[in-house]
Coordinates of C-alpha atoms in Angstrom, one line a residue:
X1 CA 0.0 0.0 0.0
X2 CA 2.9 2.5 1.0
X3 CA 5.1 1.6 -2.6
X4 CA 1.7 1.8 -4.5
X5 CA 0.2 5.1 -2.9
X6 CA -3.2 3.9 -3.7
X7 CA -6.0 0.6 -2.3
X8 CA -5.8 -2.8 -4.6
X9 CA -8.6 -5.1 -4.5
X10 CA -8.9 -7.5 -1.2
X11 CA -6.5 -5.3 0.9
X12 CA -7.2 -5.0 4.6
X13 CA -4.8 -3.0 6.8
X14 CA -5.3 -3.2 10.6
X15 CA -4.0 -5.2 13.5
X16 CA -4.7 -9.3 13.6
X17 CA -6.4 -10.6 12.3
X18 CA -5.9 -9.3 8.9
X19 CA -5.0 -10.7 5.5
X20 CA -6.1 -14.2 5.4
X21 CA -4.9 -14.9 1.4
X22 CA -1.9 -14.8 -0.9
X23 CA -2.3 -11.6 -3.1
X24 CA -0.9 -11.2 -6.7
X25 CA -0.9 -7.9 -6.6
X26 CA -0.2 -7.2 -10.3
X27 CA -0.5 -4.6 -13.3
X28 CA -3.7 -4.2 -15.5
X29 CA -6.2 -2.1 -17.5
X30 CA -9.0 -1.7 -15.0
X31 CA -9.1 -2.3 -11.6
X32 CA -10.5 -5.8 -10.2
X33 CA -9.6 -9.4 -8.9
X34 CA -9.4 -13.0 -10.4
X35 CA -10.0 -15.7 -7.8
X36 CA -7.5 -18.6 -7.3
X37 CA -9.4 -21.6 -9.5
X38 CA -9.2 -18.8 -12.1
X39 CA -5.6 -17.6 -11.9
X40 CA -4.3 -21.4 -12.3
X41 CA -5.7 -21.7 -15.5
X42 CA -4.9 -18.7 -17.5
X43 CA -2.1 -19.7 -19.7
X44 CA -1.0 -15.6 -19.7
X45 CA -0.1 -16.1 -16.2
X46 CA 2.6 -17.7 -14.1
X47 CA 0.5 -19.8 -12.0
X48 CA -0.7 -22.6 -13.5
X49 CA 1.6 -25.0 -11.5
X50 CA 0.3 -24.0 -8.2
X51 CA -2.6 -26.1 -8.6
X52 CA -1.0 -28.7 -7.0
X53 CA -1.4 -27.2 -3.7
X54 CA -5.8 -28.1 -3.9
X55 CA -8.9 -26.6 -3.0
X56 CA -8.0 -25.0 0.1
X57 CA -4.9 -23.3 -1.0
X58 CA -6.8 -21.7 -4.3
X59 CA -9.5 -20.5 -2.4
X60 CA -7.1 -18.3 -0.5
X61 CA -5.4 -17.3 -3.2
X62 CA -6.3 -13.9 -5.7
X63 CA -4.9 -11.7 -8.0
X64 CA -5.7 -8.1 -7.9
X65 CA -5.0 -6.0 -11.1
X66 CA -5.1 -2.2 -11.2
X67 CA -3.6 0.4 -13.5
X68 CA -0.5 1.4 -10.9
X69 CA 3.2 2.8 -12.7
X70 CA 4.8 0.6 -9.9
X71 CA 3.4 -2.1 -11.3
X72 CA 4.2 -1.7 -15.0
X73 CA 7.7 -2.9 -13.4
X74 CA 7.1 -5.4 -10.5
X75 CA 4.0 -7.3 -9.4
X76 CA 3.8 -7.7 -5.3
X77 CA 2.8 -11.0 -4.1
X78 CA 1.3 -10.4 -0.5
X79 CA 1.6 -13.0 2.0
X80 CA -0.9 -13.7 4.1
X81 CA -0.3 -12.3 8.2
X82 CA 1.6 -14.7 10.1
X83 CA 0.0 -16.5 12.8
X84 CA 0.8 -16.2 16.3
X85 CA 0.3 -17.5 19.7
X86 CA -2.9 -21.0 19.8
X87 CA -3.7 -19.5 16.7
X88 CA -0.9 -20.9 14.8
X89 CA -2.0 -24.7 15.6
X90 CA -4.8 -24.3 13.6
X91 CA -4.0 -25.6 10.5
X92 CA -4.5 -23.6 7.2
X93 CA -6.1 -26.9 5.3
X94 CA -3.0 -26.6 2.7
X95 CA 1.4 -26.6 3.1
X96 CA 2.0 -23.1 3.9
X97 CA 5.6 -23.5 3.9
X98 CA 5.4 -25.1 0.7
X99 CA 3.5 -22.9 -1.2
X100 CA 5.7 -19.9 0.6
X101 CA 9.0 -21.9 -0.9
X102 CA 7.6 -22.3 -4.6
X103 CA 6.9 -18.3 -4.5
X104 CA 10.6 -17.8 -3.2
X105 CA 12.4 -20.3 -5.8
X106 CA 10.3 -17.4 -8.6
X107 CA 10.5 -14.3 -7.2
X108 CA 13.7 -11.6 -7.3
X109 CA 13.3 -10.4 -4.0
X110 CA 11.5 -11.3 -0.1
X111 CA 10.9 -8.9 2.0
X112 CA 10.2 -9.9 5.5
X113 CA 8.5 -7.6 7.6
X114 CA 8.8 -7.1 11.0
X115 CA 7.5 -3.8 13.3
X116 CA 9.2 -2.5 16.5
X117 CA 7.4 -2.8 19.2
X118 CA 6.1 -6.5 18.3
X119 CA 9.5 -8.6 17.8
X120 CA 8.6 -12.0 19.0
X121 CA 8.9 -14.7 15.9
X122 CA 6.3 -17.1 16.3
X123 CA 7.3 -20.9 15.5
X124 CA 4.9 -20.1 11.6
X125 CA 7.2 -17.4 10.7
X126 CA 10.3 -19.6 12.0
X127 CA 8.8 -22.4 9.6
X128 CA 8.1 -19.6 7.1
X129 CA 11.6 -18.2 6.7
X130 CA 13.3 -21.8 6.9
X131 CA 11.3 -22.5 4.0
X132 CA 13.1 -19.6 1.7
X133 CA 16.6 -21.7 2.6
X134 CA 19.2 -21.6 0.0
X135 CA 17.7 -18.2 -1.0
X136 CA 19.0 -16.1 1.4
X137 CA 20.4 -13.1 -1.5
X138 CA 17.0 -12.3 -2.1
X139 CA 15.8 -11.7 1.3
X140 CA 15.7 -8.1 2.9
X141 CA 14.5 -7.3 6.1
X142 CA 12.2 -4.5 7.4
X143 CA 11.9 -2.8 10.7
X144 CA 8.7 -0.5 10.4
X145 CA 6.8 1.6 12.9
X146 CA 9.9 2.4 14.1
X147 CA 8.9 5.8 15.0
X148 CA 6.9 4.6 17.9
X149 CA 9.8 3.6 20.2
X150 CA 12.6 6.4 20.9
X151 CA 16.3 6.1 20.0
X152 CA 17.8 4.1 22.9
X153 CA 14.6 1.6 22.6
X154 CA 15.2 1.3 19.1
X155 CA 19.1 0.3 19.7
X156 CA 17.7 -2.3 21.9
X157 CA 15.2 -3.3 19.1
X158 CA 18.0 -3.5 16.7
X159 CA 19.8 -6.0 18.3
X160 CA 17.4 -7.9 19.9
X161 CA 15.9 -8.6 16.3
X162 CA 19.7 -9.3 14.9
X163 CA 20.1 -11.9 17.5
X164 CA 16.5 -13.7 16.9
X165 CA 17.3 -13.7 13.4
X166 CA 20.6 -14.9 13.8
X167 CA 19.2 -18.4 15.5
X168 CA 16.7 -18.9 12.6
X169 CA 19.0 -18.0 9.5
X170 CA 22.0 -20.3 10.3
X171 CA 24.3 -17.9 7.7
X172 CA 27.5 -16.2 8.4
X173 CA 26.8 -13.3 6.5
X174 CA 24.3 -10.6 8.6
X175 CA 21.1 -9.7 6.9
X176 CA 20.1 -6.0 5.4
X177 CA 17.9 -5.1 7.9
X178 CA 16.2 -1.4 6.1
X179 CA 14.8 0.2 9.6
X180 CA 12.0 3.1 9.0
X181 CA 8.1 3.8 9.2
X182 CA 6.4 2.8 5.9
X183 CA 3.3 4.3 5.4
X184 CA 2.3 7.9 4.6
X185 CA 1.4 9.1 8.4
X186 CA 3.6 11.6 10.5
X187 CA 6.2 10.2 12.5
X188 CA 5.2 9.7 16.2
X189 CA 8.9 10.3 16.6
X190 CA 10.8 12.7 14.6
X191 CA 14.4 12.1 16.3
X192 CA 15.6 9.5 13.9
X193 CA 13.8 11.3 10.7
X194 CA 17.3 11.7 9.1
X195 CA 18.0 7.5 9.3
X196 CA 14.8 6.4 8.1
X197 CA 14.7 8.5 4.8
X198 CA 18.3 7.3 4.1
X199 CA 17.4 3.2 5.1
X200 CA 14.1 4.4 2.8
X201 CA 16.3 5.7 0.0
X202 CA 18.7 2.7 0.2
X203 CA 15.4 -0.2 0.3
X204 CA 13.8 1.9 -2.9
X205 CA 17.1 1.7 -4.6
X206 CA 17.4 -1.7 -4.3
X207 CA 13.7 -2.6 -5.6
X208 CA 14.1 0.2 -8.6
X209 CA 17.2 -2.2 -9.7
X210 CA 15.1 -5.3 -10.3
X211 CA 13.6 -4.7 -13.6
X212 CA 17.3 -4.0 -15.0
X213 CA 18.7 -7.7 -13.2
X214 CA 15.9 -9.8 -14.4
X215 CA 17.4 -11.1 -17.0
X216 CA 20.5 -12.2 -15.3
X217 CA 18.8 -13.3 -12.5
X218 CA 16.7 -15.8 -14.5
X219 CA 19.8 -16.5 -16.6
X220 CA 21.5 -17.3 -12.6
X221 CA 18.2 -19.5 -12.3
X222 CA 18.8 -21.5 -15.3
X223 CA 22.4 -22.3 -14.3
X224 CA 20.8 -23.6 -10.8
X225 CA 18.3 -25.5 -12.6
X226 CA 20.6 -27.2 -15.0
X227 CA 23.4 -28.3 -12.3
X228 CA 20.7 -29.5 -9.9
X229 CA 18.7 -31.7 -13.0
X230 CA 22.1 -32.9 -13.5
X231 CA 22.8 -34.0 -10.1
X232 CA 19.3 -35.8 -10.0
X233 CA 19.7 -37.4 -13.2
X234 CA 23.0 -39.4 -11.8
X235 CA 21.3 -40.3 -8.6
X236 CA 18.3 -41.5 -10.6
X237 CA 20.3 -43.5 -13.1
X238 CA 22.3 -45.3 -9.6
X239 CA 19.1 -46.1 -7.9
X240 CA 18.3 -47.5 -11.5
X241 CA 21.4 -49.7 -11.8
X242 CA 21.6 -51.2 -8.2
X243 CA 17.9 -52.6 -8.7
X244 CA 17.8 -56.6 -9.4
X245 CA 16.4 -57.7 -12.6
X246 CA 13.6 -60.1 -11.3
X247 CA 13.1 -60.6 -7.3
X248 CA 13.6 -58.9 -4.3
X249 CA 13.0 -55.4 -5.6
X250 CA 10.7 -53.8 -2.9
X251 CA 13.4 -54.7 0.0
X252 CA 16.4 -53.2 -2.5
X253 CA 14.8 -50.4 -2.5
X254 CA 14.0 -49.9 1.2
X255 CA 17.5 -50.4 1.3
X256 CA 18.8 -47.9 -0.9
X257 CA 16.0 -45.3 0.2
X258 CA 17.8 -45.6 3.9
X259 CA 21.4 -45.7 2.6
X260 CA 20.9 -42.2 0.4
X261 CA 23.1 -40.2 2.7
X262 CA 26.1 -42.9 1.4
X263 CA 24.8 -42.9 -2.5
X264 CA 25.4 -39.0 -2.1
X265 CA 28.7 -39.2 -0.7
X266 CA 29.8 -41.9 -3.2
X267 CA 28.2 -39.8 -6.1
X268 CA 30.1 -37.1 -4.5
X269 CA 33.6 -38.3 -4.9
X270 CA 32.9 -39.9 -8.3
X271 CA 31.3 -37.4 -10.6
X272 CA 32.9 -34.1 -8.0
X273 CA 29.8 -32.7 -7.7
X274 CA 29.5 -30.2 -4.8
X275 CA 27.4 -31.0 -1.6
X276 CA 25.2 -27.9 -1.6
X277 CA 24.0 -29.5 -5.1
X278 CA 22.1 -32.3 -3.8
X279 CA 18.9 -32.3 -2.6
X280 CA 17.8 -32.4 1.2
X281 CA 18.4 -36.3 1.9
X282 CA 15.4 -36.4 4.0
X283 CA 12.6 -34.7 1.6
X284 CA 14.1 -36.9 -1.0
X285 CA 13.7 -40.4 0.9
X286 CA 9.8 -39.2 1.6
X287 CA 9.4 -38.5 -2.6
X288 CA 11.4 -41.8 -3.3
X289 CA 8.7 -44.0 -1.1
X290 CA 6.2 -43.9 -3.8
X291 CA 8.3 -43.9 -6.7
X292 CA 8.7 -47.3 -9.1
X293 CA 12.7 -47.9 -9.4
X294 CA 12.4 -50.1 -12.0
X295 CA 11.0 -47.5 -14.2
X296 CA 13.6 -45.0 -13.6
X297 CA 16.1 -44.0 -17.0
X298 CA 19.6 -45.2 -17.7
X299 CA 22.3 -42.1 -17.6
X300 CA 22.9 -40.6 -21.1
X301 CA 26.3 -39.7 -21.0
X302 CA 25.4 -37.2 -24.2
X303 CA 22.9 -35.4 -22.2
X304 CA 25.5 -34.9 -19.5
X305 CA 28.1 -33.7 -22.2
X306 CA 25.3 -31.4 -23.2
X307 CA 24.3 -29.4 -20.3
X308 CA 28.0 -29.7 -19.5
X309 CA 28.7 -27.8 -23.0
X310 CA 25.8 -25.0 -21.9
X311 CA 27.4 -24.3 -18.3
X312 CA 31.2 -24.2 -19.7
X313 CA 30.6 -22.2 -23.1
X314 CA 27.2 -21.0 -24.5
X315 CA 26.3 -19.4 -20.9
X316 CA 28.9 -17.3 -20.9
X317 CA 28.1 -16.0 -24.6
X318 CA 24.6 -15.4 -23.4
X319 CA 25.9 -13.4 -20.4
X320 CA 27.8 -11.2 -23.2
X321 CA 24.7 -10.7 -25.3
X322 CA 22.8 -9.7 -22.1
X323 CA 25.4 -6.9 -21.2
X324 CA 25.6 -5.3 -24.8
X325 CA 21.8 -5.2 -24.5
X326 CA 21.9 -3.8 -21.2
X327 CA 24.4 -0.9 -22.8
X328 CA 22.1 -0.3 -25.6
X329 CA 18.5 0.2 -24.3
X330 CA 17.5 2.9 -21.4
X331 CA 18.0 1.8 -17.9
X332 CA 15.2 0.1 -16.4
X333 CA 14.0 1.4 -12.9
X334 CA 11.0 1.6 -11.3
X335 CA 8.8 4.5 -11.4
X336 CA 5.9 6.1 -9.6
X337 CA 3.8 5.6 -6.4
X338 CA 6.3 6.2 -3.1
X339 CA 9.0 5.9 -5.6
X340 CA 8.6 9.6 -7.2
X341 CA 8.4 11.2 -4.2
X342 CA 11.9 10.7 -3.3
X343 CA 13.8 11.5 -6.5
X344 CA 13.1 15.3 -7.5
X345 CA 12.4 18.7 -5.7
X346 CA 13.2 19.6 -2.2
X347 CA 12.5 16.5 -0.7
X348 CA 15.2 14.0 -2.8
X349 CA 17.2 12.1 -0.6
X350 CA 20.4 14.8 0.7
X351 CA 18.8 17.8 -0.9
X352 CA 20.2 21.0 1.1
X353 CA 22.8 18.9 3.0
X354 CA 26.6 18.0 2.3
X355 CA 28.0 19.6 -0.8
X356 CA 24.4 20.3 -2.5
X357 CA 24.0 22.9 0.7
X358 CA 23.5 26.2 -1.4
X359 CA 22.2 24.9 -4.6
X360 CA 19.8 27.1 -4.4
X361 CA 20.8 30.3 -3.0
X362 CA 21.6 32.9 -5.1
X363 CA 24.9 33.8 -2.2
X364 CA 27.7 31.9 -2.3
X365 CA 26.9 29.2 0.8
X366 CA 31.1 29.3 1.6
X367 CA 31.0 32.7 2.1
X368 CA 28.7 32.6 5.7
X369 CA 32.0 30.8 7.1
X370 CA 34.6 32.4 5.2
X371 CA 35.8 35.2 8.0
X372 CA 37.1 32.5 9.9
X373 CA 38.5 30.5 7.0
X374 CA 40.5 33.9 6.1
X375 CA 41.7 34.2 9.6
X376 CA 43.7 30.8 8.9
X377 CA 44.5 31.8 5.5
X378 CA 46.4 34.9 6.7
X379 CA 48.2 33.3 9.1
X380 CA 50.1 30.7 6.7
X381 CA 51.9 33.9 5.2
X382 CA 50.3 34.4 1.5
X383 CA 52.7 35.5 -1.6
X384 CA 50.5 37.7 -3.9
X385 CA 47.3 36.7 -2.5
X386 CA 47.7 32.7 -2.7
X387 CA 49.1 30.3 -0.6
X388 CA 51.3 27.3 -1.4
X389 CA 50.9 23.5 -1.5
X390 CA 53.1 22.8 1.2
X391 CA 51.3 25.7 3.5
X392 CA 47.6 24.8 2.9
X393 CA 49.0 21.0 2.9
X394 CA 50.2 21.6 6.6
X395 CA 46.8 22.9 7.7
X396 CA 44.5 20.5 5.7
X397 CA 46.4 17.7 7.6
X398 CA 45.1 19.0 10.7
X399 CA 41.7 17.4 9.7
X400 CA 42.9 13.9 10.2
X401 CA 41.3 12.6 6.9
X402 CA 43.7 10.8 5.1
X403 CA 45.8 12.0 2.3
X404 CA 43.7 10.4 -0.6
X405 CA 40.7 12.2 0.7
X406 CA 42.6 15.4 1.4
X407 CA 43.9 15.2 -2.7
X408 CA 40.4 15.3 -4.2
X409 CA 39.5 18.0 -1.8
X410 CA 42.5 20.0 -3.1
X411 CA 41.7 19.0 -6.9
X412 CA 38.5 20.4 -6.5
X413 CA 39.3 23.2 -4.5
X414 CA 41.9 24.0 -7.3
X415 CA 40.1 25.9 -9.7
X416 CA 42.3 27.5 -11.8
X417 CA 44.6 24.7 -11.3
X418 CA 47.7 26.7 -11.3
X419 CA 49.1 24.6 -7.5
X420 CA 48.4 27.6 -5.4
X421 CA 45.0 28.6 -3.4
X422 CA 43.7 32.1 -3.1
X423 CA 41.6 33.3 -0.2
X424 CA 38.1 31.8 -1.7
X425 CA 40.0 28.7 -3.0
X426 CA 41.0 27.6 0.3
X427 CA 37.3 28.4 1.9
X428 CA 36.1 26.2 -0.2
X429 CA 38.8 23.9 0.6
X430 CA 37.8 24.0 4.4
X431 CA 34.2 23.8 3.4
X432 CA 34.9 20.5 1.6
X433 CA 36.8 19.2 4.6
X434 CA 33.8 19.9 6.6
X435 CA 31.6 18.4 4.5
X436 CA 33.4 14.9 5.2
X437 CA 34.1 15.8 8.2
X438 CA 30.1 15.3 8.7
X439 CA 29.8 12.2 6.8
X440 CA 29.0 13.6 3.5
X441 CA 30.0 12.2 0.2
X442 CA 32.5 14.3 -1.8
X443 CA 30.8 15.6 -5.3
X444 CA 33.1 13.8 -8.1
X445 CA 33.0 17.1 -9.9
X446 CA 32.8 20.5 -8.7
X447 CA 29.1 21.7 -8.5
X448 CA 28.3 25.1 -9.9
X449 CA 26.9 26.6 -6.9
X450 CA 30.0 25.6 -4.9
X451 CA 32.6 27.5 -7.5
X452 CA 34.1 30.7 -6.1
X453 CA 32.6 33.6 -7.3
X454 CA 35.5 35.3 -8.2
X455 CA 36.1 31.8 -10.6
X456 CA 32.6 31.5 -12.1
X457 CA 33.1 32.7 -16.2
X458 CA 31.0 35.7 -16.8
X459 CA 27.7 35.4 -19.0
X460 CA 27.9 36.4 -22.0
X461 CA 24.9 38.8 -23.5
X462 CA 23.7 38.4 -26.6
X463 CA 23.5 41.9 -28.3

């Protein structure tokens, strides 16, 4: 609701208990919804193979379409509220997990959503995010409503919710967690107003990026795809060959079912496949139960060759045609609804702070601070109104920053770029300095507003 600016069919926002259904939230003509039965039967959609979750999944299941420029780039699958507390023994009548792991394998990106003053994960949304294992790249993490608890609570917050997330996810690496207040209401708590636009500027950056990395991410998918129907095809073809001809097939194949772990290891070492290729042993031994051995395929060595081929040479020519097509069309991002209010105008992310302070004022914005800066200009002894390397180099230093900071301050301080600094060449020197001094980035090239007056070129009028 906050990215789209605007209601979608079958959207209910309020505390528990709230969304009961899986949402497609997606782009179309006219506003409306398709129900599940539907949705897994229109060939111009990608949901045909969730049918196989029945009944009760499909009835909780929708699409909503409406005319949104959000969703001209993305669709928005909205997952039903987690379950908490007695609630969550109920069943739901279908696998949530599963159905939560088939979206996850598809999609370019998970957002998990958490709020501030409500940390607890329940064992559903412990079950939940162990389902999205293996695709722990695509997961972000939100902290919202984090306006409604104060600075030192929110610390606390912070790291209570690293360390619960740290005993679920079992990765070294620690999650993105974007902290902030999505929705369009006033902040309860303005001390942190500063940190929320920039974690909102960072999340909105990442989404806008998808549309220009689909196509290598579904290339990535491919890749994963062809390795893992690799993999299965040798431990198919094994179980295959280790069945008898005639008798004793049903306790052969108890027995290889229960000594899968091995097979793996011996496949392992054979073919040097990677361990984090196979399948989980014991979801595999449940799917092998009702599965006839006997009518299982032989390995085709030429297959093997082929998808060997594919990942050694034609991928990486595909991966070439995708970046000179990248280079040639117009960058994909994603535009409208909350994202368009945070690019242009006053209220873009840094507007009026670090070096675009002034952009707008007709007065030079060095020269409220330059008295002072002139004070220290006089005193390293000026020749002819300018000041040497070595003299402004022995007060630059004094900032601490290090010297390949301190040289692109001076390049761009250096206007006439004759070695020396004048008076308003070094204020702008010391206003640079301050500017990373207070965690600014440094503009790559001098911005108009921020050249010395006495440096700007006069305008020429046309007669």
């Amino acid at each position: 609701r906050y990215l789209l600016e605007q209601d979608f069919p079958g959207m209910r926002i309020g505390p528990e208990p709230t969304t009961d259904s899986f949402i497609a939230v997606m782009y179309g003509d006219s506003e409306g919804s398709v129900p599940g039965n539907a949705l897994v039967v229109d060939p111009k959609k990608p949901f045909r193979k969730l049918s196989r979750f029945g009944n009760a999944f499909l009835n909780r299941f929708m699409c909503s379409q409406l005319p949104n420029q959000v969703l001209k780039s993305i669709s928005i699958i909205d997952s039903p509220g987690i379950l908490s507390g007695e609630k969550q023994r109920i069943s739901r009548g279908y696998d949530f997990c599963q159905v939560l792991q088939w979206f996850a394998e598809r999609v370019d990106r998970i957002i998990l959503l958490f709020d501030a003053h409500k940390l607890d994960i329940s064992d559903e949304f412990s079950e939940a995010i162990k389902s999205f294992r293996g695709q722990d790249d695509k997961i972000r993490v939100v902290l919202n409503k984090a306006d409604q608890v104060d600075t030192q609570q929110l610390m606390r917050v912070y790291g209570a919710l690293m360390w619960s997330l740290g005993k679920v996810i079992n990765t070294p690496e620690v999650l993105r967690v974007y902290i902030g207040s999505f929705w369009a209401h006033p902040l309860q708590n303005t001390e942190n107003r500063r940190l929320f636009e920039a974690e909102a500027q960072d999340l909105f950056k990442d989404i806008q990026s998808l549309p220009q990395k689909a196509a290598v991410r579904k290339l990535n998918d491919l890749i994963k795809r062809a390795r893992l129907a690799k993999v299965h095809a040798y431990i198919i073809s094994y179980l295959k060959k280790e069945m008898p001809s005639v008798f004793g097939k049903e306790n052969k194949k108890k027995e290889l079912i229960s000594r899968l772990p091995e097979i793996y290891t011996q496949l392992q070492r054979e073919y040097h496949i990677s361990a984090g290729d196979f399948p989980e042993v014991q979801k595999m031994q449940e799917l092998l139960e009702n599965c006839d051995f006997t009518k299982f395929h032989s390995l085709k060595p030429k297959l093997i060759e082929a998808v060997d081929n594919m990942l050694a040479n034609k991928i990486a020519s595909l991966m070439s045609l995708i970046r000179q097509e990248e280079s040639n069309m117009p960058t994909q991002m994603v535009h409208g609804g909350a994202f368009d209010g945070t690019m242009a105008g006053p209220f873009g992310h840094g507007y009026g702070e670090g070096a675009k302070e002034g952009a707008d004022e007709e007065e030079w914005v060095v020269a409220k601070d330059k008295p002072a800066y002139d004070e220290i200009f006089y005193t390293l002894s000026p020749i002819n109104g300018k000041i040497s390397g070595i003299s402004a180099k022995k007060e630059m230093v004094t900032s601490k920053l290090p010297n390949s900071v301190l040289g692109k301050i001076w390049k761009l301080a250096d206007c006439d770029g004759d070695g020396m600094l004048d008076d308003e060449e070094f204020a702008l020197a010391k206003h640079l300095i301050k500017i990373k001094l207070d965690g600014y980035e440094l503009p790559g090239t001098l911005p108009p507003h921020l050249v010395p007056p006495s440096h700007r070129k006069p305008l020429q009028i046309a007669e």
